[in-house]
Amino acid sequence: MKNAVPTGSSSVSNGFFRVLGVDPASTGPTGYGIIESDGRLCRMLRYGALKVAPKRQKECIGAVLHDVHALLCRLMDEFSPDALAVESIFTALNMRTALRLAEVRGVVLLAAAQRGVAVHSYSPREVKASVAGYGQADKRQMQLMVRALLQMDETPEPSDAADALAVALCHLQTEQARRRCGLPDKMTGVTLRSQSLAARAATARPGATHNMPRAS
């Protein structure tokens, strides 16, 4: 778990928009990352990956679901995100893996609903295209792009945490594009992809400005 701000801190002002990104996993670590932007600067607040010990999983069949839910509730209570962004289920997965992943994703949605946080879902290809500019980018490319866009001192590890930060960046850029174009909340996807790529480049450029008020 990595912090960029002290534990327990909140948004520095009402001008910040904060996103919690989640990369759910069926067997491996579930990645999480929290970022915020005032429309000019974008920074990482915390990131990490939750790995439930095999022994605990054997002792309790619902250990992963319980621990993921508890973690996300703690993060939302501490950071009060304006939105939660999560990766959608990859359709090419086999049935067993897809079902296990759906269980974890369901817990993510439950935690967000209990805290009244809006959820936005993006496919892996959408996240890669938004952050790296290429829908087939590999994990290393994604880690380096996330580091550059968030101006981090080190490459985010593990890759699950970097993926969660990428999901959060994808939503942040999509939201910026939506507001610039004056589109309603549900207008996402293909319509905003080109705008998201422009936002990606602008976010990484020092001094770039966007209008991104923090939700009330």
PDB file of N, CA and C in Angstrom, residues 8 17 20-21 24 41 51 65-66 72 99 106 108 120 127 129 134 142 154 160 171 178 195 207:
ATOM      1  N   GLY A   8      -5.900   9.523   6.476  1.00  0.00           N
ATOM      2  CA  GLY A   8      -6.916  10.299   7.175  1.00  0.00           C
ATOM      3  C   GLY A   8      -7.165  11.659   6.572  1.00  0.00           C
ATOM      4  N   PHE A  17     -11.899  16.589  -7.800  1.00  0.00           N
ATOM      5  CA  PHE A  17     -12.772  15.472  -8.146  1.00  0.00           C
ATOM      6  C   PHE A  17     -11.987  14.195  -7.869  1.00  0.00           C
ATOM      7  N   LEU A  20     -12.077   6.502  -7.048  1.00  0.00           N
ATOM      8  CA  LEU A  20     -11.528   5.236  -6.565  1.00  0.00           C
ATOM      9  C   LEU A  20     -11.608   4.225  -7.697  1.00  0.00           C
ATOM     10  N   GLY A  21     -10.461   3.729  -8.131  1.00  0.00           N
ATOM     11  CA  GLY A  21     -10.428   2.725  -9.186  1.00  0.00           C
ATOM     12  C   GLY A  21     -10.212   1.343  -8.598  1.00  0.00           C
ATOM     13  N   PRO A  24     -10.888  -5.759  -9.985  1.00  0.00           N
ATOM     14  CA  PRO A  24     -11.256  -6.990  -9.271  1.00  0.00           C
ATOM     15  C   PRO A  24     -10.567  -8.205  -9.872  1.00  0.00           C
ATOM     16  N   LEU A  41      -4.088  19.703 -12.228  1.00  0.00           N
ATOM     17  CA  LEU A  41      -3.154  18.709 -11.719  1.00  0.00           C
ATOM     18  C   LEU A  41      -3.901  17.436 -11.350  1.00  0.00           C
ATOM     19  N   LYS A  51      -4.289  -9.079  -1.294  1.00  0.00           N
ATOM     20  CA  LYS A  51      -4.081 -10.505  -1.536  1.00  0.00           C
ATOM     21  C   LYS A  51      -4.487 -11.258  -0.284  1.00  0.00           C
ATOM     22  N   LEU A  65     -14.357 -12.295  -0.617  1.00  0.00           N
ATOM     23  CA  LEU A  65     -15.461 -11.346  -0.755  1.00  0.00           C
ATOM     24  C   LEU A  65     -15.565 -10.453   0.484  1.00  0.00           C
ATOM     25  N   HIS A  66     -15.414 -11.044   1.647  1.00  0.00           N
ATOM     26  CA  HIS A  66     -15.487 -10.276   2.897  1.00  0.00           C
ATOM     27  C   HIS A  66     -14.377  -9.244   2.963  1.00  0.00           C
ATOM     28  N   LEU A  72     -12.797  -1.865   0.658  1.00  0.00           N
ATOM     29  CA  LEU A  72     -13.402  -0.771  -0.108  1.00  0.00           C
ATOM     30  C   LEU A  72     -14.235   0.150   0.782  1.00  0.00           C
ATOM     31  N   LEU A  99     -17.450 -16.412 -13.465  1.00  0.00           N
ATOM     32  CA  LEU A  99     -18.383 -16.440 -12.342  1.00  0.00           C
ATOM     33  C   LEU A  99     -17.706 -15.984 -11.054  1.00  0.00           C
ATOM     34  N   GLY A 106     -19.430  -8.046  -7.802  1.00  0.00           N
ATOM     35  CA  GLY A 106     -20.690  -7.780  -7.118  1.00  0.00           C
ATOM     36  C   GLY A 106     -20.468  -7.163  -5.744  1.00  0.00           C
ATOM     37  N   VAL A 108     -17.914  -5.301  -4.969  1.00  0.00           N
ATOM     38  CA  VAL A 108     -17.498  -3.919  -5.237  1.00  0.00           C
ATOM     39  C   VAL A 108     -18.725  -3.024  -5.414  1.00  0.00           C
ATOM     40  N   HIS A 120     -18.964   3.416 -12.238  1.00  0.00           N
ATOM     41  CA  HIS A 120     -18.795   3.485 -13.691  1.00  0.00           C
ATOM     42  C   HIS A 120     -17.913   2.319 -14.116  1.00  0.00           C
ATOM     43  N   VAL A 127      -9.961   1.028 -21.127  1.00  0.00           N
ATOM     44  CA  VAL A 127      -8.982   1.583 -20.188  1.00  0.00           C
ATOM     45  C   VAL A 127      -7.635   1.756 -20.873  1.00  0.00           C
ATOM     46  N   ALA A 129      -6.960   2.011 -24.108  1.00  0.00           N
ATOM     47  CA  ALA A 129      -7.023   3.034 -25.148  1.00  0.00           C
ATOM     48  C   ALA A 129      -7.017   4.428 -24.546  1.00  0.00           C
ATOM     49  N   TYR A 134      -3.646   2.954 -26.805  1.00  0.00           N
ATOM     50  CA  TYR A 134      -3.569   1.722 -27.587  1.00  0.00           C
ATOM     51  C   TYR A 134      -4.316   0.633 -26.839  1.00  0.00           C
ATOM     52  N   MET A 142       1.298  -0.049 -19.512  1.00  0.00           N
ATOM     53  CA  MET A 142       0.282   0.596 -18.683  1.00  0.00           C
ATOM     54  C   MET A 142       0.903   1.152 -17.403  1.00  0.00           C
ATOM     55  N   GLU A 154       7.864   6.574  -8.593  1.00  0.00           N
ATOM     56  CA  GLU A 154       8.205   5.191  -8.868  1.00  0.00           C
ATOM     57  C   GLU A 154       7.095   4.516  -9.656  1.00  0.00           C
ATOM     58  N   ASP A 160      -1.510  -5.132 -10.647  1.00  0.00           N
ATOM     59  CA  ASP A 160      -2.934  -5.047 -10.305  1.00  0.00           C
ATOM     60  C   ASP A 160      -3.271  -3.649  -9.779  1.00  0.00           C
ATOM     61  N   HIS A 171     -11.776   6.903 -16.042  1.00  0.00           N
ATOM     62  CA  HIS A 171     -13.020   7.584 -15.702  1.00  0.00           C
ATOM     63  C   HIS A 171     -12.811   9.082 -15.566  1.00  0.00           C
ATOM     64  N   ARG A 178     -16.645  14.533 -21.053  1.00  0.00           N
ATOM     65  CA  ARG A 178     -18.105  14.681 -21.026  1.00  0.00           C
ATOM     66  C   ARG A 178     -18.497  16.092 -20.651  1.00  0.00           C
ATOM     67  N   GLN A 195     -11.978  12.188 -27.196  1.00  0.00           N
ATOM     68  CA  GLN A 195     -11.819  13.241 -26.202  1.00  0.00           C
ATOM     69  C   GLN A 195     -10.996  12.745 -25.020  1.00  0.00           C
ATOM     70  N   GLY A 207       0.652  22.505 -16.385  1.00  0.00           N
ATOM     71  CA  GLY A 207      -0.041  23.769 -16.610  1.00  0.00           C
ATOM     72  C   GLY A 207      -1.309  23.651 -17.410  1.00  0.00           C
TER      73      GLY A 207
END
